Coordinates of C-alpha atoms in Angstrom, one line a residue:
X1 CA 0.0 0.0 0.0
X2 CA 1.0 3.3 -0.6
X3 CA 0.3 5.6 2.0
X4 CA 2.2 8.6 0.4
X5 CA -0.8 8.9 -1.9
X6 CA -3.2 9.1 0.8
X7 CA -1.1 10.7 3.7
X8 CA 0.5 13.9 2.7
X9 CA 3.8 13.6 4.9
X10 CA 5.1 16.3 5.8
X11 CA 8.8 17.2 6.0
X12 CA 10.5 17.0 9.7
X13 CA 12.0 20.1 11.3
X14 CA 13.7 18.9 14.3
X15 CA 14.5 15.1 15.2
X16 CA 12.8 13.5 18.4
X17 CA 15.4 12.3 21.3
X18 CA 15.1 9.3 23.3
X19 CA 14.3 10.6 27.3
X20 CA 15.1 7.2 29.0
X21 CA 14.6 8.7 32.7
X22 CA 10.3 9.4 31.5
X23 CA 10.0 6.3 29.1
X24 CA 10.0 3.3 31.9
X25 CA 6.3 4.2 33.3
X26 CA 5.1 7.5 32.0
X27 CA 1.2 6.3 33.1
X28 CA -0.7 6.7 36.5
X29 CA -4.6 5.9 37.0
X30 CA -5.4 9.7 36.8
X31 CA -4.4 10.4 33.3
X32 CA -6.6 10.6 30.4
X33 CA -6.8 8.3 27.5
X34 CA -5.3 10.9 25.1
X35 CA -2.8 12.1 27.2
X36 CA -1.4 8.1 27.5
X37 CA -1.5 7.5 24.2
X38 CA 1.2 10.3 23.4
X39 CA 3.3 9.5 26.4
X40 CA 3.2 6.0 25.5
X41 CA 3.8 6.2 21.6
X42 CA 6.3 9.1 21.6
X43 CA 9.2 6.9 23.2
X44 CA 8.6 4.5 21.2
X45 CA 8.4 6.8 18.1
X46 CA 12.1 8.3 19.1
X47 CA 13.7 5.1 19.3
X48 CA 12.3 4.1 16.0
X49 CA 13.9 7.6 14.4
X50 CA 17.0 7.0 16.0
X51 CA 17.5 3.4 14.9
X52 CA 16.7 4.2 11.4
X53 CA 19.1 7.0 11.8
X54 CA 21.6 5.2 12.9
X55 CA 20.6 2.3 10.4
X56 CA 21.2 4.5 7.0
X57 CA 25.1 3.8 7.4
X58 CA 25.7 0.9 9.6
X59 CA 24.1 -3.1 8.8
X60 CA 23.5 -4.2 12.4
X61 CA 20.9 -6.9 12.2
X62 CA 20.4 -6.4 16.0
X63 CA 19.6 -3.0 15.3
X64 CA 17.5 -4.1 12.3
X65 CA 15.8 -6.2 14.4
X66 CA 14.4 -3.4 17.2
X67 CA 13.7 -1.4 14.9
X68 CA 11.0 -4.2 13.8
X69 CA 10.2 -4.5 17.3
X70 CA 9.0 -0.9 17.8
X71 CA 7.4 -0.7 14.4
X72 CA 5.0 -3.6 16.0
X73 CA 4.8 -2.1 19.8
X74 CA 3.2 0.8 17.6
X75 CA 0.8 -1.1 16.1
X76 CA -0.4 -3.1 19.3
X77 CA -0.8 0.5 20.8
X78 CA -3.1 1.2 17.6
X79 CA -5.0 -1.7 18.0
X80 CA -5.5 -1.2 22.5
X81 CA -6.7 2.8 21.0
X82 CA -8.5 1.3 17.7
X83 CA -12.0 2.1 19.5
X84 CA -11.8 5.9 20.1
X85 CA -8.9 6.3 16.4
X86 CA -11.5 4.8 14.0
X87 CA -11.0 1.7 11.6
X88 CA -10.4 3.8 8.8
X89 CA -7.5 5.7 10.7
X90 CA -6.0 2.4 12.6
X91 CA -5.7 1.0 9.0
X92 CA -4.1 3.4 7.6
X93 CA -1.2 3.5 10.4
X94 CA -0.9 -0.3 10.9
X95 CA -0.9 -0.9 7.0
X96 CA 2.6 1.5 6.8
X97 CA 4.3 0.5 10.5
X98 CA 3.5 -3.2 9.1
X99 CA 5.0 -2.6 5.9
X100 CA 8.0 -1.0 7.6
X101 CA 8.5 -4.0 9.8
X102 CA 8.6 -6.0 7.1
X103 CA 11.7 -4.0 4.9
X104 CA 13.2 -3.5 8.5
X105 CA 13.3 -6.9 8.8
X106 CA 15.0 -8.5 5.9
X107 CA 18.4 -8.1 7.2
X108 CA 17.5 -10.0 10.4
X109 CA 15.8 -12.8 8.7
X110 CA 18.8 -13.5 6.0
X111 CA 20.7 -13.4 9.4
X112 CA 18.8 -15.9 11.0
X113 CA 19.0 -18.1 7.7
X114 CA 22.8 -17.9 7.5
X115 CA 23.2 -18.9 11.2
X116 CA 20.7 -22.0 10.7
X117 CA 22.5 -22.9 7.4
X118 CA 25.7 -22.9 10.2
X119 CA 24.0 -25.6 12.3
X120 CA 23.2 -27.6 9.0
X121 CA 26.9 -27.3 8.4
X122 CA 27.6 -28.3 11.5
X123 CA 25.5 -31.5 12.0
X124 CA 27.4 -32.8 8.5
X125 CA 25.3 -31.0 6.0
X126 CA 27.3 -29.3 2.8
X127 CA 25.9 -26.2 2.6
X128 CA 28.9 -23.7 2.2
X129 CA 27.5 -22.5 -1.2
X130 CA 24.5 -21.9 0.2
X131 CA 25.4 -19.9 3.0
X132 CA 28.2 -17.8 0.6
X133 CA 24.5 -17.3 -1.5
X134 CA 23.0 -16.2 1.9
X135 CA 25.2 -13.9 2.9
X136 CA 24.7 -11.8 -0.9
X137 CA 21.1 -12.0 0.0
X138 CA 21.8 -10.6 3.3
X139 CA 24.0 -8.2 1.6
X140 CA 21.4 -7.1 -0.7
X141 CA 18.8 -7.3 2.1
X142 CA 20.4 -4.0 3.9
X143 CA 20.4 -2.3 0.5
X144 CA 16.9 -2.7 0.7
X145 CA 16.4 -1.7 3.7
X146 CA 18.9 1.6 4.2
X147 CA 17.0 2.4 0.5
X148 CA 13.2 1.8 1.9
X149 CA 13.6 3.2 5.3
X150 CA 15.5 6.8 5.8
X151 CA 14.9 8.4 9.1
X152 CA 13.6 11.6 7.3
X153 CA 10.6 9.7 5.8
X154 CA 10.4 7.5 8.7
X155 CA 10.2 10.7 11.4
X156 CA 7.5 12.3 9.0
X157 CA 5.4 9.7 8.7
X158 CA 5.5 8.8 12.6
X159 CA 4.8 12.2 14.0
X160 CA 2.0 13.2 11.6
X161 CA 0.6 9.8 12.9
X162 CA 1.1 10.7 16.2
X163 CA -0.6 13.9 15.6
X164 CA -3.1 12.7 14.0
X165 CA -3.8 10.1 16.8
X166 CA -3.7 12.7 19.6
X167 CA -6.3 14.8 17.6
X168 CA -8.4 12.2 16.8
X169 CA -8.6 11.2 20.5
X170 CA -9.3 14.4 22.2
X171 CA -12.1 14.9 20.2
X172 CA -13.7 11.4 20.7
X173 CA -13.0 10.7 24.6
X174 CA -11.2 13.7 26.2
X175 CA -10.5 13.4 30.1
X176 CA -11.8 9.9 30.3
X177 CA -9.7 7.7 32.7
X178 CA -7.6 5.3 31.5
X179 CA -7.5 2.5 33.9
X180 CA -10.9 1.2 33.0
X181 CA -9.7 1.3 29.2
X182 CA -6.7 0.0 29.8
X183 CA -7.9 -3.6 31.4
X184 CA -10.7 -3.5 29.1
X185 CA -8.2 -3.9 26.0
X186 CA -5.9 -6.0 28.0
X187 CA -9.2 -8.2 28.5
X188 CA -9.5 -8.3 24.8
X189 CA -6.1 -9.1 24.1
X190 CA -6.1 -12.0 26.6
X191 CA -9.3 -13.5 25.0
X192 CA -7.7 -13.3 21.9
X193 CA -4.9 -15.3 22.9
X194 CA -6.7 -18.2 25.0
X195 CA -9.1 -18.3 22.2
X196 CA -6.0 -19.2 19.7
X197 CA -4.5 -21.6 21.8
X198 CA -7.5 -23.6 22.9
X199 CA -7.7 -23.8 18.9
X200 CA -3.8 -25.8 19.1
X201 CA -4.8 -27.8 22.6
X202 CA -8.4 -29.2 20.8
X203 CA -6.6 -29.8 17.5
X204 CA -5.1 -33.4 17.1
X205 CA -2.5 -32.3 14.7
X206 CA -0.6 -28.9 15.1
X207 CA -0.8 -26.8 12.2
X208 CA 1.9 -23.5 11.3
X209 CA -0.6 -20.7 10.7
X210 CA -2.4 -21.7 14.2
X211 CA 1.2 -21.4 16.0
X212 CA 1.7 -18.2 13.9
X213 CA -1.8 -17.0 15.3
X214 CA -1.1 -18.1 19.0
X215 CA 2.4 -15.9 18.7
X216 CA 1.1 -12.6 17.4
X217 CA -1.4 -12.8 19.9
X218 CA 1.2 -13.0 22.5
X219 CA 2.9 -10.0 21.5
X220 CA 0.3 -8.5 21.2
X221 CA -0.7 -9.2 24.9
X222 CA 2.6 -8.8 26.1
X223 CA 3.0 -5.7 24.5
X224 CA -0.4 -4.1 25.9
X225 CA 0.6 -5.0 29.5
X226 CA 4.1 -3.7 29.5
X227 CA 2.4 -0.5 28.5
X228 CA -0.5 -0.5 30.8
X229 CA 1.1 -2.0 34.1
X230 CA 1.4 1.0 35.8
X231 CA -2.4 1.6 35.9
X232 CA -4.2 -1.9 35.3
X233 CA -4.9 -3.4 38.6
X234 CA -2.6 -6.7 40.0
X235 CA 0.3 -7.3 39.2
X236 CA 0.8 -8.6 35.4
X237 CA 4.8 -9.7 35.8
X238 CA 4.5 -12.8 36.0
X239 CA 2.3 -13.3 32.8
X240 CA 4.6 -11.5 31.1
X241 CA 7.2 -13.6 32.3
X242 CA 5.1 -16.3 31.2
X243 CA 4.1 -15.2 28.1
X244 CA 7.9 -14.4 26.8
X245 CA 8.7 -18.2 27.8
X246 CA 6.2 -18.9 25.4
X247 CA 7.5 -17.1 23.0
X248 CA 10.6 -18.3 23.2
X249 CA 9.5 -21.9 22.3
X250 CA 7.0 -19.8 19.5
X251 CA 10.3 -17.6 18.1
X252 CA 12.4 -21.0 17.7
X253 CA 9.8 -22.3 15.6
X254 CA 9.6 -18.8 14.0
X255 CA 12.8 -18.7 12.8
X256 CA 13.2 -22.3 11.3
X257 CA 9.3 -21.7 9.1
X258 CA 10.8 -18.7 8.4
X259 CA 14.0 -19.1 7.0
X260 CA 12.5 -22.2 5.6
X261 CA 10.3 -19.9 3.3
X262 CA 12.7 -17.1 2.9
X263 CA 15.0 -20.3 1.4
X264 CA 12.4 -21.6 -0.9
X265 CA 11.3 -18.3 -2.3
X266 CA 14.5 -17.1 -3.1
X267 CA 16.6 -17.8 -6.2
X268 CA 20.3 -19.6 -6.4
X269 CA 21.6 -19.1 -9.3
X270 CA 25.0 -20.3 -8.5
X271 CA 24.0 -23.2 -5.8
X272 CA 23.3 -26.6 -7.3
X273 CA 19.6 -28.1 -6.9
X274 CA 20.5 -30.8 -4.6
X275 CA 22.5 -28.5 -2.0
X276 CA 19.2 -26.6 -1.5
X277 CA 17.2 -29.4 -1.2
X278 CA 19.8 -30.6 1.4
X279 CA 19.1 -27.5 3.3
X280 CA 15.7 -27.4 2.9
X281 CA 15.5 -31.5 4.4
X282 CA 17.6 -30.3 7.3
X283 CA 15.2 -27.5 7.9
X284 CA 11.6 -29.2 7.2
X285 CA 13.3 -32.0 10.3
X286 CA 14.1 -29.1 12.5
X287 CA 11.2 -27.5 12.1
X288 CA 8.8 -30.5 13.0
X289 CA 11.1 -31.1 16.4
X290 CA 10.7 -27.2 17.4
X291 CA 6.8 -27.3 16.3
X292 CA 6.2 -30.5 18.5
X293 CA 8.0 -28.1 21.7
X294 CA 5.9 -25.2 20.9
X295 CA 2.9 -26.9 20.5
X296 CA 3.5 -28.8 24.1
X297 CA 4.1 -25.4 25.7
X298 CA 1.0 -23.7 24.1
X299 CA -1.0 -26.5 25.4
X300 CA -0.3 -26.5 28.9
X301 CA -1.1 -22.8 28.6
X302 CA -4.1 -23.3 27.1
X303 CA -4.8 -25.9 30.2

C-alpha cells in the first residue's frame, strides 16, 4: 500500500530524542486516555527515528531487528486505541508501521538463515555455497532496507501519525480515565490469545498458521501489559514472564518456518539443486522437532 498517496507527509523540522529517565512508566490511574497514548507512543516513536538513523550507514541486524520490534509495539498500541482512532485511521497507520517492519526486517531474517545454514553445516550438511549465496542475499537485504527506510521519511510519517492520533482522541473521549480502558483492552487481548490456543490444545494435529496465530497474539498481549502495568490493577509480571517463555518456544519455531520460506522463495543461481534441497531437508526436520516443543508449551497454557 502506498500511504504517500493518501497521507501527505510532511517534512520534519527537528529530530525527536530518546528521554530514558520518563520512558520506563510514564502512566498513572489519573491520566486521560489521550494524554497516554502520546506518552506511551512518543518513546517508542524516538527510538524508532533513532534506529533508522543510525541504520542508514551501519548493517547491524540487532539493530534491524528493534527497529522491527517498535514498528510492532506501535501497532499493538493502535489496535488497544483502535475504538476511540476509527477503523479507517488504525488501517491506515498499521498498513505503513507493518510494511515498515517487514523491509526493517529482511536483514535480520537472512541473518537468522545464515546462522541455521551454520547448524546444517555443523550437523554434516554441505551447505557452504548456500550460506556464501545467503550472505549476498543478506547483503542485498540491507540495500533494501537503508533504501526503503530513511529516518527523514520515517520521522515524518511517525509524527503526523502521532498527531493525527492525539487529535483524533481528544475529540472522541477527552479526560476519560484510562484505567478502565486500559484492562478492558488487555481483556481483549487475553481473550484473543486463550481463544488461539485452545484452537492448538483441541486440534489433534498442530498446524503452522495456528502457531503463527497463537504468537502474534502473544505480542500482542505482552505488548499491551508492558504499557498499561502502571495503571491496570494486579500485578501482570509474571504473565509476562510467562508469556515471553512462550514465546521463546513460539520464536524457535519462528525462525526455522521462516527461513524455511525465505530459502524456498528465493533464487540460487550459483548453488546446485541438490544442495538446497539438502538444506531445505535439514530445515523441514528441525522444524517439525521445534513445532512439536511449541505446541507442548502452548497446550499446557491453554490448560
Amino acid at each position: 500500500m502506498d500511504m504517500d498517496g493518501d497521507w501527505p507527509l510532511p517534512r520534519p523540522v527537528t529530530f525527536l530524542k530518546i528521554d530514558r529517565r520518563n520512558s520506563g512508566s510514564p502512566l498513572s490511574k489519573t491520566n486521560s486516555i489521550p494524554s497516554t497514548f502520546s506518552s506511551l507512543a512518543s518513546p517508542v516513536v524516538a527510538e524508532a527515528v533513532q534506529r533508522a538513523r543510525e541504520l542508514s550507514t551501519k548493517s547491524d541486524a540487532e539493530g534491524f531487528h528493534q527497529l522491527r520490534v517498535a514498528f510492532r509495539k506501535l501497532r499493538a498500541l493502535y489496535w488497544a486505541y483502535s475504538p476511540y482512532l476509527g477503523e479507517e485511521a488504525t488501517a491506515q497507520a498499521t498498513s505503513e508501521l507493518t510494511r515498515l517492519a517487514a523491509v526493517a526486517g529482511g536483514t535480520r531474517d537472512w541473518d537468522i538463515a545464515g546462522d541455521l545454514l551454520k547448524a546444517a553445516q555443523d550437523s554434516g550438511a554441505s551447505v557452504e555455497m548456500l550460506m556464501a549465496a545467503a550472505r549476498e542475499k543478506r547483503a542485498q537485504a540491507v540495500v533494501h532496507s537503508q533504501t526503503n527506510i530513511r529516518s527523514d521519511d520515517v520521522e515524518a510519517f511517525l509524527k503526523d501519525a502521532l498527531h493525527r492520533a492525539q487529535s483524533a482522541l481528544q475529540s472522541s473521549c477527552d479526560d476519560l480515565p484510562i484505567r478502565a480502558f486500559a484492562e478492558r483492552r488487555v481483556r481483549c487481548a487475553q481473550r484473543a490469545l486463550q481463544k488461539r490456543s485452545r484452537r492448538v490444545a483441541q486440534n489433534e494435529a498442530t498446524h503452522e498458521e495456528d502457531l503463527h496465530d497463537v504468537r502474534k497474539a502473544g505480542k500482542k498481549l505482552r505488548y499491551l501489559l508492558e504499557f498499561f502495568q502502571p495503571v491496570i490493577k494486579g500485578g501482570h509480571g509474571r504473565t509476562i514472564k510467562e508469556l515471553t517463555a512462550v514465546q521463546n518456544k513460539l520464536g524457535q519455531f519462528n525462525d526455522i518456518a521462516a527461513s524455511e520460506t525465505l530459502i524456498r522463495g528465493a533464487s540460487f543461481d550459483e548453488v546446485p539443486p541438490e544442495v538446497v534441497l539438502a538444506s531445505l531437508q535439514w530445515l523441514e526436520e528441525q522444524k517439525c522437532r521445534r513445532m512439536r516443543a511449541a505446541s507442548r508449551r502452548v497446550r499446557a497454557m491453554a490448560g
